[in-house]
Every structure is written in structure tokens, then in C-alpha cells.
Coordinates of C-alpha atoms in Angstrom, one line a residue:
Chain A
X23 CA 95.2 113.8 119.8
X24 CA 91.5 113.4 119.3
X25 CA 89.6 110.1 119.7
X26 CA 89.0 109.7 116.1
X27 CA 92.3 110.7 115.0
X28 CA 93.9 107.6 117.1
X29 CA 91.5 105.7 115.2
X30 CA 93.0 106.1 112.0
X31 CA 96.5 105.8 112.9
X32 CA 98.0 102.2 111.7
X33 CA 100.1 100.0 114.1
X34 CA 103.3 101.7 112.8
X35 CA 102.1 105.2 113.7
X36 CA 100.6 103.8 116.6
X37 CA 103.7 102.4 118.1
X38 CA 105.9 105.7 117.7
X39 CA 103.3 107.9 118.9
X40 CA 102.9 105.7 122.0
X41 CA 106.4 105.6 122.7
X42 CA 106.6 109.3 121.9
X43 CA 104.9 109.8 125.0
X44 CA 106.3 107.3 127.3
X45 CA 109.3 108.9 126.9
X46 CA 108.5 112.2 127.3
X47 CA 106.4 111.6 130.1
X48 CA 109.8 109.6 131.8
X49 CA 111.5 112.5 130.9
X50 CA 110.4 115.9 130.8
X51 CA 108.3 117.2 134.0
X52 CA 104.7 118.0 133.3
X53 CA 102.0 119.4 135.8
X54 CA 99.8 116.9 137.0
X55 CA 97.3 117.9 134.9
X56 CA 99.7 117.6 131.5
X57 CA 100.5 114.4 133.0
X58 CA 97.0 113.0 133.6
X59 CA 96.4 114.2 129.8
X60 CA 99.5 112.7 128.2
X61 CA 98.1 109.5 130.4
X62 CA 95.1 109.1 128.9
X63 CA 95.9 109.7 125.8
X64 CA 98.7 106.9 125.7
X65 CA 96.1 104.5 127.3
X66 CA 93.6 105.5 124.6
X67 CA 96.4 104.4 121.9
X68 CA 97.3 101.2 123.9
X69 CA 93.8 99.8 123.3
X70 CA 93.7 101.4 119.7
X71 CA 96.9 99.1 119.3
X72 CA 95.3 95.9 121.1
X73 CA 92.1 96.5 119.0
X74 CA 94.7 96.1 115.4
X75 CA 96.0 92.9 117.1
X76 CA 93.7 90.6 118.0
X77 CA 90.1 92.3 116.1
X78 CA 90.7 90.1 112.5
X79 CA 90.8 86.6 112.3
X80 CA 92.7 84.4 110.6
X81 CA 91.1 83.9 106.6
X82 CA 92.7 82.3 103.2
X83 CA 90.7 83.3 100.8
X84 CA 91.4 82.4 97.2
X85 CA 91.3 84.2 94.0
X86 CA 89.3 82.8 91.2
X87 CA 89.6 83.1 87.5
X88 CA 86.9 85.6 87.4
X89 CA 88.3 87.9 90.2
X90 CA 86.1 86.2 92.5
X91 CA 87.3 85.3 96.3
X92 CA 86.5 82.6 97.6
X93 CA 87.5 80.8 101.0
X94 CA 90.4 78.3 100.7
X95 CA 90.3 75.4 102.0
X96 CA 94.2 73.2 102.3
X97 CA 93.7 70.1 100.7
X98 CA 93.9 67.2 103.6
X99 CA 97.0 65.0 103.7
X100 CA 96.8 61.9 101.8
Chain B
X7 CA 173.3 59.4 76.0
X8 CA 174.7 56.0 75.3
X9 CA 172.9 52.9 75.2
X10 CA 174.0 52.1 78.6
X11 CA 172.6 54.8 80.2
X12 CA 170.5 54.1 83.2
X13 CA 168.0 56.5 85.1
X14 CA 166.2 56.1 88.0
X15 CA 162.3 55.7 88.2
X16 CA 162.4 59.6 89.7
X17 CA 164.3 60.7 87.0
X18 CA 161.9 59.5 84.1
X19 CA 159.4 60.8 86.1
X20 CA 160.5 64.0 86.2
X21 CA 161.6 64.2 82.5
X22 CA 157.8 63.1 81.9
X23 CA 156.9 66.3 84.0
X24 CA 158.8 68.3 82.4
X25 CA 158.1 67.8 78.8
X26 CA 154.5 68.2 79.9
X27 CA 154.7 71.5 81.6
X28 CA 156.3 72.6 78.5
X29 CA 153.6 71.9 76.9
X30 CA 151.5 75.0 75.9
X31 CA 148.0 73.5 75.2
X32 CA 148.3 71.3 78.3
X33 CA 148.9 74.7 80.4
X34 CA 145.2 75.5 79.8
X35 CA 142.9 73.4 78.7
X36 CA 139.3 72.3 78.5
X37 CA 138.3 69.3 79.4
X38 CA 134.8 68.1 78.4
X39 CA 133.6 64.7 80.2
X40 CA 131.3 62.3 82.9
X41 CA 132.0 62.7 86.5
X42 CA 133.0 59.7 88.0
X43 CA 134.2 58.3 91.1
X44 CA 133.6 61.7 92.6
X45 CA 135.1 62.1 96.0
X46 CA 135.4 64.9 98.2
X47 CA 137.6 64.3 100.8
X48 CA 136.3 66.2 104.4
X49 CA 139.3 67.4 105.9
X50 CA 141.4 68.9 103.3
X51 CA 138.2 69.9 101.2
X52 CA 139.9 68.5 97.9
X53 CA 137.9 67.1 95.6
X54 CA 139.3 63.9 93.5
X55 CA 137.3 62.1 90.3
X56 CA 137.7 61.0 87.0
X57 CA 136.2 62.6 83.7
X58 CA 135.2 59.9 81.2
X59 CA 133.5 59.7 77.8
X60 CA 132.8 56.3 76.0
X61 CA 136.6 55.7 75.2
X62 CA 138.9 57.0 78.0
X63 CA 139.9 58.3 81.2
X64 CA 141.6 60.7 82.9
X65 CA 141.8 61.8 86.4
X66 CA 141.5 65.0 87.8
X67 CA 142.0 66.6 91.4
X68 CA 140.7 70.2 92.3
X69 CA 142.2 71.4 95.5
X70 CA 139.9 73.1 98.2
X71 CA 141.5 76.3 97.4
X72 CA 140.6 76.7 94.1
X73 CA 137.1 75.0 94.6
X74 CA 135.5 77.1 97.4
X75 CA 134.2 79.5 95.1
X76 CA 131.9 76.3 93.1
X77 CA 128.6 77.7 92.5
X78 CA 127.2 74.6 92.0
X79 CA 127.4 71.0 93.6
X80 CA 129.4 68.3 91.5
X81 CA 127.9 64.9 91.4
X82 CA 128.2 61.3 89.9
X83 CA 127.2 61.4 86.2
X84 CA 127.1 64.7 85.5
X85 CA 128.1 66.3 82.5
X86 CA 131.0 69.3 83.1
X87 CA 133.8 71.2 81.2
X88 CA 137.0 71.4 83.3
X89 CA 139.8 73.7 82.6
X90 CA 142.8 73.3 84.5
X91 CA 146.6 71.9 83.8
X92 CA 147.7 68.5 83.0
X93 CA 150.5 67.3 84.9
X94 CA 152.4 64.1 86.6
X95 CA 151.7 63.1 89.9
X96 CA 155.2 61.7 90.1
X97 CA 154.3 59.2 93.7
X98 CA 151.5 57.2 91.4
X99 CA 153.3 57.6 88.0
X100 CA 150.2 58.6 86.1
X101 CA 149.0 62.4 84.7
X102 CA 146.1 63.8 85.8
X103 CA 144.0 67.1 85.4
X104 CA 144.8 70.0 88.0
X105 CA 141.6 72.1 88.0
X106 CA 141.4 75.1 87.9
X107 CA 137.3 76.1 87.4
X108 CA 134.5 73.3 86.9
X109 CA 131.4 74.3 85.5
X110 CA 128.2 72.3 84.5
X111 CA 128.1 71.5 80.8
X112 CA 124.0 71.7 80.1
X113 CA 122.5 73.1 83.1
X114 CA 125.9 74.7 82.5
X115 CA 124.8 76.6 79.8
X116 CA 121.4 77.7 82.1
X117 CA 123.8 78.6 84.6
X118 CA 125.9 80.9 82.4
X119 CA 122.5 83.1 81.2
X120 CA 121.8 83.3 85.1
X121 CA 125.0 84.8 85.8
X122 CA 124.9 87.2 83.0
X123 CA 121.8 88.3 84.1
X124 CA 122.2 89.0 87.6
X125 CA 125.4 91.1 86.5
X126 CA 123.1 93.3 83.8
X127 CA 120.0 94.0 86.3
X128 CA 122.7 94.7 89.1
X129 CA 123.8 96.8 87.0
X130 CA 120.0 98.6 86.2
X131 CA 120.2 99.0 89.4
X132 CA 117.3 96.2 90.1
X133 CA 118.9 95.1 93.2
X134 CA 119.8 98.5 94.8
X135 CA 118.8 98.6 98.8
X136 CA 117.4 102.0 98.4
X137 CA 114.8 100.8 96.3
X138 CA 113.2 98.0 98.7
X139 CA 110.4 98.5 100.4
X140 CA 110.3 98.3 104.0
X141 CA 107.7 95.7 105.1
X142 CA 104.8 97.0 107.6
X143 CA 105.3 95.8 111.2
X144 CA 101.7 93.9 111.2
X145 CA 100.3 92.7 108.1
X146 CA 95.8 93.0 108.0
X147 CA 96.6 91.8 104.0
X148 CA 98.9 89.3 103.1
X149 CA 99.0 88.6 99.2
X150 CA 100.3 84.8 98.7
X151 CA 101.3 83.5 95.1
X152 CA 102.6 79.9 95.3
X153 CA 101.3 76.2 94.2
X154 CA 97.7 75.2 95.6
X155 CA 99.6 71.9 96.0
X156 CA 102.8 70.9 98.3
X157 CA 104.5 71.6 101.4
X158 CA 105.3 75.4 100.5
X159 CA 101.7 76.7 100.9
X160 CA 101.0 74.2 104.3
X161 CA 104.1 75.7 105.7
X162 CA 103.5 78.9 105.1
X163 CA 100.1 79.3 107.0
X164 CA 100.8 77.1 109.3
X165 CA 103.6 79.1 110.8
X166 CA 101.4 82.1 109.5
X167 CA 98.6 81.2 111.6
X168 CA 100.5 80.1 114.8
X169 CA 102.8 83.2 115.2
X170 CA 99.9 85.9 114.0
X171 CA 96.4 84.9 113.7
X172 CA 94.9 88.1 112.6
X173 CA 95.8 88.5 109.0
X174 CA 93.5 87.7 106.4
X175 CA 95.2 86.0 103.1
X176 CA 94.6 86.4 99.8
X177 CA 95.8 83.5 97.5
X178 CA 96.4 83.8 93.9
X179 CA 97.1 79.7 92.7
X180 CA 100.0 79.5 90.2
X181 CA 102.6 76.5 88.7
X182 CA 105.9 77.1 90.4
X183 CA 107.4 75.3 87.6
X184 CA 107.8 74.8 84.0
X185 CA 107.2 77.0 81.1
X186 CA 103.6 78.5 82.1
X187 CA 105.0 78.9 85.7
X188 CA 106.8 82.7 85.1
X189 CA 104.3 84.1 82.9
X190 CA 101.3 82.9 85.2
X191 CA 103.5 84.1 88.3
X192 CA 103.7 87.7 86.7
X193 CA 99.8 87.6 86.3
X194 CA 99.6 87.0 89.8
X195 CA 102.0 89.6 91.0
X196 CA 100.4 92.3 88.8
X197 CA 96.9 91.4 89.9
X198 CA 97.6 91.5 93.5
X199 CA 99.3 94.7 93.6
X200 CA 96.8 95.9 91.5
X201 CA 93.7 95.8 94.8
X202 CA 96.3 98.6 96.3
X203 CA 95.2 96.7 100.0
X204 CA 97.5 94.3 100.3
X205 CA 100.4 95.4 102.6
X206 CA 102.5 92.2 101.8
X207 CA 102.8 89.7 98.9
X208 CA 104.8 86.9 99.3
X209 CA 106.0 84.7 96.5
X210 CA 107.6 81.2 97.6
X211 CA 107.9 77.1 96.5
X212 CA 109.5 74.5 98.1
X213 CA 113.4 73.9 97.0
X214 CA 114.1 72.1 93.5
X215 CA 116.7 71.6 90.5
X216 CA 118.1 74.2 89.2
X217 CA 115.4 73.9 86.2
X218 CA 112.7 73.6 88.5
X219 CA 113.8 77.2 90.1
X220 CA 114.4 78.5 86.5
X221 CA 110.7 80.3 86.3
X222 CA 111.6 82.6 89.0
X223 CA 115.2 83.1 87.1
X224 CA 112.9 85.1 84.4
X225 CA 114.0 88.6 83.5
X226 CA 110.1 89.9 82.7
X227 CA 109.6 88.9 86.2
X228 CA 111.9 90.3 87.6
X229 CA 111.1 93.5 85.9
X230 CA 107.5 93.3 87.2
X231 CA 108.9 92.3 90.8
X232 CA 110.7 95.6 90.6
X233 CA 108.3 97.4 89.3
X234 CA 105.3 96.7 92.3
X235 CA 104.1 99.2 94.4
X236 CA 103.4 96.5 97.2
X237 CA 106.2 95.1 99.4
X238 CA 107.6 91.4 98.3
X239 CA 109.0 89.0 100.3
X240 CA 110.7 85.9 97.5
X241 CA 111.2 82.7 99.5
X242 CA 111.9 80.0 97.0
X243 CA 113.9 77.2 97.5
X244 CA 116.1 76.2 100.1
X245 CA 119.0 78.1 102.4
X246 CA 121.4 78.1 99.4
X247 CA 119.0 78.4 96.7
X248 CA 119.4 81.7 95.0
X249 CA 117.4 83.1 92.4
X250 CA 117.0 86.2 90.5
X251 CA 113.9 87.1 92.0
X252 CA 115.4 86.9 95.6
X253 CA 117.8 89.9 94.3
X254 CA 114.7 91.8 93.4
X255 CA 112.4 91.2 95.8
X256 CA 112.1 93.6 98.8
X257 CA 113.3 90.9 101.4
X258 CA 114.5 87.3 100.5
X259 CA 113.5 84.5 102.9
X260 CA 115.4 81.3 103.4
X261 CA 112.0 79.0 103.4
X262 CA 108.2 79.5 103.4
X263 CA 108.2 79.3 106.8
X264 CA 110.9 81.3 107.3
X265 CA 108.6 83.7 104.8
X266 CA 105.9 83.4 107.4
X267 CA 108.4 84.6 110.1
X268 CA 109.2 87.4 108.3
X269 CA 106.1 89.4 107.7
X270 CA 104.2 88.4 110.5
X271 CA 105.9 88.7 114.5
X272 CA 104.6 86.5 117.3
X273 CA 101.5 88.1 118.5
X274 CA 102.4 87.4 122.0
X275 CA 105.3 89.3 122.1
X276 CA 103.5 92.4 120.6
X277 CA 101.1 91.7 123.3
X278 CA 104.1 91.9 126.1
X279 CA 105.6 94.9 124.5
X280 CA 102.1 96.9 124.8
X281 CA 101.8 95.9 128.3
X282 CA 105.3 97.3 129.0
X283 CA 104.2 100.5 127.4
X284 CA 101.3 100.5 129.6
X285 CA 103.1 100.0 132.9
X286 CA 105.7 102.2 132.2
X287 CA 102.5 105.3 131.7
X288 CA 100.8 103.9 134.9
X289 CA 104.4 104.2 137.1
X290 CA 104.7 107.3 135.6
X291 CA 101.6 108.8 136.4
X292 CA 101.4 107.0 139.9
X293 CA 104.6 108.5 140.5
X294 CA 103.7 112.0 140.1
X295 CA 100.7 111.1 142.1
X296 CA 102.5 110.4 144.9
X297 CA 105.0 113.2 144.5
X298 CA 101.9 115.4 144.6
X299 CA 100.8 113.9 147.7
X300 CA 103.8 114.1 149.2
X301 CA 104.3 118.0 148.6
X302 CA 100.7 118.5 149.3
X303 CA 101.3 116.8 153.0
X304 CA 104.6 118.3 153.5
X305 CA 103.0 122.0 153.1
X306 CA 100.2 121.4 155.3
X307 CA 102.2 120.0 158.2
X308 CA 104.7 123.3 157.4
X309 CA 101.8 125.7 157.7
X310 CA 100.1 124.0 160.7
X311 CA 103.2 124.8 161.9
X312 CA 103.9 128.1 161.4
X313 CA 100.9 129.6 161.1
X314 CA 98.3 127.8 163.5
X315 CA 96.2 131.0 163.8
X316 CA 95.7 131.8 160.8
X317 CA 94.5 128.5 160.3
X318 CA 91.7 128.6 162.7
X319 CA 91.2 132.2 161.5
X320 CA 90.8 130.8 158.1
X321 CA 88.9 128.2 159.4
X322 CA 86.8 130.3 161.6
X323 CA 85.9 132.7 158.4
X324 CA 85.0 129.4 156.2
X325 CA 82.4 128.5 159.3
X326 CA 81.4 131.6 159.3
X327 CA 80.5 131.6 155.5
X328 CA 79.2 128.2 155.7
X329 CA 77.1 128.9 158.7
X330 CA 75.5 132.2 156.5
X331 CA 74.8 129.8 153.7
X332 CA 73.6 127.6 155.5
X333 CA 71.5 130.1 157.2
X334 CA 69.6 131.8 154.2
X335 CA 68.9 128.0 153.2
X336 CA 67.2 127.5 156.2
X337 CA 65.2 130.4 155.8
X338 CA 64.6 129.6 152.9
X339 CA 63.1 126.2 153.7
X340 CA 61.6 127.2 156.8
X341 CA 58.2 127.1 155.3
X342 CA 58.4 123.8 153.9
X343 CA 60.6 121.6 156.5
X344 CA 59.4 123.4 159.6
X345 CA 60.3 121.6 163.5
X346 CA 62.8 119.7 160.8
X347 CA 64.8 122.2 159.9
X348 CA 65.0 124.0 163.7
X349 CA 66.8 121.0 164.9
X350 CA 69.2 120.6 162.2
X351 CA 69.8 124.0 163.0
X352 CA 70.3 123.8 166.8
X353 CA 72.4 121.0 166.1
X354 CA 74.2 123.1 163.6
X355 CA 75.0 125.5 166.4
X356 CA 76.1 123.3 168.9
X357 CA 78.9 122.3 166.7
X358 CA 80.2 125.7 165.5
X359 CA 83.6 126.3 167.5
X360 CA 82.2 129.7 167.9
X361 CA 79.5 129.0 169.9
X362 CA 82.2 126.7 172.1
X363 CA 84.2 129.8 172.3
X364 CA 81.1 131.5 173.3
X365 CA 80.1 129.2 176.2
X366 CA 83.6 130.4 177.8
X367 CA 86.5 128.6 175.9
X368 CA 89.5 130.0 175.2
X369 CA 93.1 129.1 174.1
X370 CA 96.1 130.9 174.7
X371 CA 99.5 131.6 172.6
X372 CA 102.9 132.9 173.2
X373 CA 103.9 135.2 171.8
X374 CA 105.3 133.4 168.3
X375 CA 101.6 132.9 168.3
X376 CA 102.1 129.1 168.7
X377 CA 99.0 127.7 170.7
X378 CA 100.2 126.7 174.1
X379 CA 98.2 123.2 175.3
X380 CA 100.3 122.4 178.5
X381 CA 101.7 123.7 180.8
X382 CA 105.3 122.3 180.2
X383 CA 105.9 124.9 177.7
X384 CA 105.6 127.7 180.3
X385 CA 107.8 129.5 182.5
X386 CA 107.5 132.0 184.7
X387 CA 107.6 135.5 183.3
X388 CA 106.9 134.7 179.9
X389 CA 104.5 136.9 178.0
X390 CA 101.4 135.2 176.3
X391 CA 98.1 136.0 174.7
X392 CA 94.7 134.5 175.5
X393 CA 92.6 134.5 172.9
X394 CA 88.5 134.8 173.3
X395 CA 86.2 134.5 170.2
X396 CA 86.1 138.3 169.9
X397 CA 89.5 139.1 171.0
X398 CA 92.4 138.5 172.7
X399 CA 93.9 139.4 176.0
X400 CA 97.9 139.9 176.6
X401 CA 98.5 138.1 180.0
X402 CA 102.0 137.3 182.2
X403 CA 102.6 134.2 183.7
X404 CA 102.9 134.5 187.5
X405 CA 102.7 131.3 188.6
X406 CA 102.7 127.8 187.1
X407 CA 101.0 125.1 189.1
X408 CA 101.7 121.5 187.5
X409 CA 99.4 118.7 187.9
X410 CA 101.9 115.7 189.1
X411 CA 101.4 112.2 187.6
X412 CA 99.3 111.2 190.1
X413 CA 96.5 113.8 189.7
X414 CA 96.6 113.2 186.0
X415 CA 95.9 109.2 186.9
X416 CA 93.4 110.3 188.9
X417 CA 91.7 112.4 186.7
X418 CA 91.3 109.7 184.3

């Protein structure tokens, strides 16, 4: 799979392809050089996945009457 | 029966029983009244009270048998219609109501449309498993419709934010009660699904009457719960809180929090399950590393070996070519590097295993063409070959004539 193609898979697709390989790799016997490619490619897709995980943070935003969004903020405890 | 006659206090009672089982209307009846004295008594599960209205009494006992399918909780002062048998507990001397089915008179009457249609959109087909949508394993989106007010929204992000902090929320405020509550819920619902980004919406409120639930008990909405093109996860209410819209939604959660649980897993344990992945790729590739290695070692040692000469023959030839490349680079550079160059070169030279050979060094082999380097692997008689760097000479051992440990100490 190319670079950009690993891009635009979501978590989902991610996850299958990189067990996909895992388990083809524990399974099936590659040459070293099939090996070294399914490697990389897996590691590429690891970071892909860690990238979905931790690059948002965590935002409430709040839908106004006019369609707007705008940040909510929980009222304090009393 | 004569005047005299005299019965026992068992045998009136049982006459009393029996002209009351005879009794046709008392068979079956419906008894409309106040609960009072309600008590449910833990071991056996039977439930014992009185139904009263502003004149009268009249006790009634509903065994745990026929009260485990109650769909609703029973309590002091509540309004209910009881149908059932009236009959003589004979022990006491007094009749009472065997029930049969209680139901909620009022609320009762809610209760009744609730029933009728859960039946007619299970029926549609509303609450089939092979139309709900299967949630995504990590939400970027999370649509949330609940009050801007109360514990349902706090608990929600709050577990939200603790297990995955990577979501961003969208939150459409509505009443989660009353008569705008439905209506404004369906507004929400329709709006979010509408921006097509979302990958989760999740409806919830905190638990409540029966009539406080009643909004999400509304057929439109659960029409336009059906109809969304986004996943929905209902949470309203309590563990035993059931409503219509946790029949249609995609996934019903017990809880808000347990909502939160739902969509979102714990980050850390996403976390530990990449890792895995990524150490199972690296032992696999370090294995095959080392397999490679292994082979790789194994085949050298075979062919040194077996087939010594032809290494140094291939080795010879490699030196060879090297020392001609190396050669026209030197003449190349002559010009340039000069004295330089000429003593790289005779340094060159006194390297090459050539020139060794040519200064009078040989090596001999038997005639497996095994080198031979002492003289423990000769014997007299045996046929061997001594090899010179531009040929080789075929030789017979005539004599051997050992060193003995004390000339090797002595040599060093």
C-alpha cells in the first residue's frame, strides 16, 4: 500500500489491514525481502493508527439556534 | 337441618368458601382501589396489601408466582385495577382478593398506549437487529442531544473524556421532559444527522417517572430514530428503565456513563493493543533475520569446508581484479598524486598474497584438496600436492620429522 493510501484509511480499516499482515507474516514464509516490505508497511500503518488516537483533543462544542457552534462550557456545581 | 344443629368453626368456614367459589362474578373480577399497607414479603416474594376507596376495604394477596411478570413497581397510594378471585382465607376467617394481574390505573392507561406500541413498531419491523447500525470502533465526532442541565450531560463527558480524550463533541441542547421535550428531541436528531460527520449520536437523561421518560415513548421519534443514517446509542433512564426509543435505537445503554463506555474504548488499551501488533512485526522480522544469518553462516563454514581452494582461487581472482582496478586508478592519478600514490602502491603490493607466494610461499594439499597445516595429518606414503602461485607440484611423503613439545616451547 502506498504512503497516501494508509493515509486515508480510518481506524477500522486500519486495524484489519494491520492484522492482515501480522498474520500473514506469522504464517506464510516470505523472502527476506517480502518480509522487510510487509514490515514496513505494517509499521507505516502502526503510526497511521497512533496518529487517529492521540492527534484530536478533547472539544464540546455546542450548537446554537442559528447553526452556529460554539464552545461549551459545563455549568460549575452549585 | 334442625334447629339444633351445630357446626364447627371449619365447617362454616368452608360453607362460606364454597358459596363464594360458586360464585361467577367473584371468579374474575376487577377491582378498582388505593394501595395500602403494601407489603412485599422477601423470601417468598408474595406481595400482601389492602385496596381501599373512601368507604371500604378489602384485602388482597398476589403470590410471587403470578407477580414476577409486574412491569411496573406497586407502591403506597397508588391508584390500580386488580383482577383476580375472591375467596376465604379460612385460618383468619376473612375474604380477601387472590390476584391475578395488577396494573396501574392512570399512569395505567400511559402504560397500556406504551405496550401497544412497542407491539405495532415490532411489528414494522422498527426493532429488527438487521437494521442497527454497527457503531465505529473510535469515534473523531460524537453528536450529543441531552439537557444543558443535570447529572446526565456531566456524566457523560466525564467518563467521555477520561476513557478517550480525542473526540470532539457536538451538543445539540434539548428538554428531556414535558411536552416540547419529543418534538425538540426530533429537531435535534434530524439536524445532527443531517452534517453527515458525525460517526455517533447519543441521546440520554438521567432516570425519572414514567411521565418524565414519556417524550422518548413518542412514536414520530421513534420513526425519525429509525430513519437516521448516523449510528444512535439511547441511554435514558436507569438499568430497568425501558423506553421505546431504546428499542429503536442502534445500541441501548444502561446509563450516560455507561453511554460514554460504549462509543468510546479506553485509549490505553488501544494504545497496548498497537504495541502488541508492533512487537509481534518486529519478532517476526528479527526472526527471519536471524534465520538468514544462521543459513548464511552455516553455508560459509560448509564451503570453507569443502571447497577451501576454490576459495582462495576465488579469492585470488577477486585480488586480482581489484589489484587491476586499482591499477588503472593509479595510473590514472599518477599525474596528480605523484610520490603519494607510489607508496600506497608499494604498500598495495606487499599485501597481495600473490606477491607472498611470490617471495617463495607455498601451501600444500592432499589429495581431497584439503590444505594440510601440520604435520599430524600426514603419514608416510601419502600422496599430496604443493601448490606455488603459478602451479602446483604432485609430491610423496618420504619422511615425516615432528617437532616434539619441547622445540615448539622453544620456538616461542
Amino acid at each position: 500500500m502506498h504512503e497516501e493510501d494508509i493515509l486515508k484509511l480510518t481506524y477500522e480499516e486500519a486495524l484489519k489491514k494491520l492484522e492482515e499482515i501480522v498474520e500473514k507474516m506469522e504464517n506464510e514464509e516470505f523472502s527476506l525481502d517480502e518480509s522487510l516490505r510487509h514490515f514496513e508497511e505494517g509499521m507505516k500503518i502502526t503510526r497511521h493508527c497512533r496518529k487517529l488516537l492521540t492527534e484530536a483533543e478533547f472539544k464540546v462544542e455546542q450548537i446554537l439556534q442559528n447553526g452556529e457552534l460554539e464552545e461549551f462550557i459545563e455549568a460549575e456545581e452549585a | 337441618m334442625s334447629e339444633a344443629s351445630i357446626f364447627t368453626v371449619s365447617q362454616v368456614s368452608n360453607y362460606l368458601k364454597s358459596l363464594l367459589l360458586r360464585d361467577r362474578l367473584l371468579q374474575n373480577i376487577n377491582v378498582i382501589g388505593e394501595i395500602s399497607n403494601f407489603k412485599l414479603h422477601k423470601p417468598s416474594g408474595h406481595i400482601y396489601f389492602t385496596l381501599k376507596d373512601s368507604q371500604s376495604i378489602i384485602r388482597c394477596v398476589f403470590f410471587s408466582g403470578k407477580n414476577k411478570n409486574l412491569k411496573f413497581s406497586p407502591a403506597e397510594g397508588m391508584m390500580v385495577v386488580a383482577r383476580g378471585n375472591v375467596s376465604l382465607y379460612e385460618r383468619s376467617g376473612y375474604y380477601q382478593l387472590y390476584v391475578e394481574e395488577l396494573k396501574p390505573e392512570g399512569i395505567g392507561t400511559l402504560y397500556l398506549a406504551f405496550e401497544q406500541l412497542k407491539e405495532k413498531l415490532q411489528n414494522e419491523g422498527l426493532f429488527d437487529e438487521k437494521n442497527k447500525k454497527p457503531l465505529p470502533l473510535i469515534p473523531r465526532y460524537v453528536g450529543l442531544v441531552t439537557s444543558p442541565t443535570g447529572a446526565a450531560i456531566k456524566d457523560f463527558l466525564t467518563t467521555l473524556k477520561r476513557r478517550f480524550p480525542c473526540v470532539q463533541v457536538i451538543f445539540f441542547p434539548v428538554p428531556v421532559q414535558g411536552v416540547e421535550a419529543a418534538p425538540r428531541i426530533i429537531e435535534a436528531l434530524r439536524r445532527l444527522d443531517a452534517l453527515k460527520i458525525l460517526d455517533v449520536i447519543v441521546l440520554t437523561r438521567g432516570g425519572g417517572s414514567l411521565e418524565e421518560l414519556w417524550p422518548f415513548n413518542d412514536e414520530a421519534l421513534a420513526r425519525v430514530i429509525f430513519a437516521m443514517n448516523t449510528p444512535l446509542v439511547n441511554a435514558v433512564g436507569h438499568e430497568t428503565d425501558f423506553t421505546i426509543a431504546d428499542f429503536v435505537a442502534d445500541r441501548r445503554a444502561s446509563t450516560p456513563t455507561a453511554a460514554a463506555q460504549l462509543i468510546a474504548p479506553e485509549k490505553g488499551e488501544l494504545i497496548h493493543r498497537l504495541e502488541m501488533f508492533e512487537n509481534r512485526l518486529r519478532n517476526r522480522i528479527s526472526g527471519r533475520l536471524r534465520e538468514k544469518n544462521m543459513a548464511l553462516d552455516f553455508l560459509a563454514r560448509a564451503a570453507l569446508q569443502q571447497y577451501p581452494r576454490d576459495i582462495i582461487n576465488q579469492g585470488q581472482q577477486r585480488i586480482d581484479e581489484h589489484w587491476q582496478r586499482l591499477m588503472r586508478i593509479i595510473a590514472y592519478n599518477i599525474k596528480l598524486k605523484g610520490a603519494e600514490i607510489r607508496s600506497y602502491e608499494e604498500k598495495l603490493s606487499a599485501l597481495s598474497p600473490l606477491k607472498i607466494m611470490g617471495r617463495g610461499y607455498t601451501f600444500v594439499v592432499d589429495e581431497n584438496n584439503r590444505v594440510l597445516n601440520s604435520t599430524s595429518r600426514l603419514r608416510e606414503g601419502q600422496d599430496i600436492s604443493v601448490v606455488f602461485y603459478d602451479g602446483e607440484a604432485n609430491c610423496r611423503v618420504r619422511e615425516i620429522k615432528r617437532k616434539t613439545s619441547l622445540d615448539n616451547q622453544l620456538d616461542r
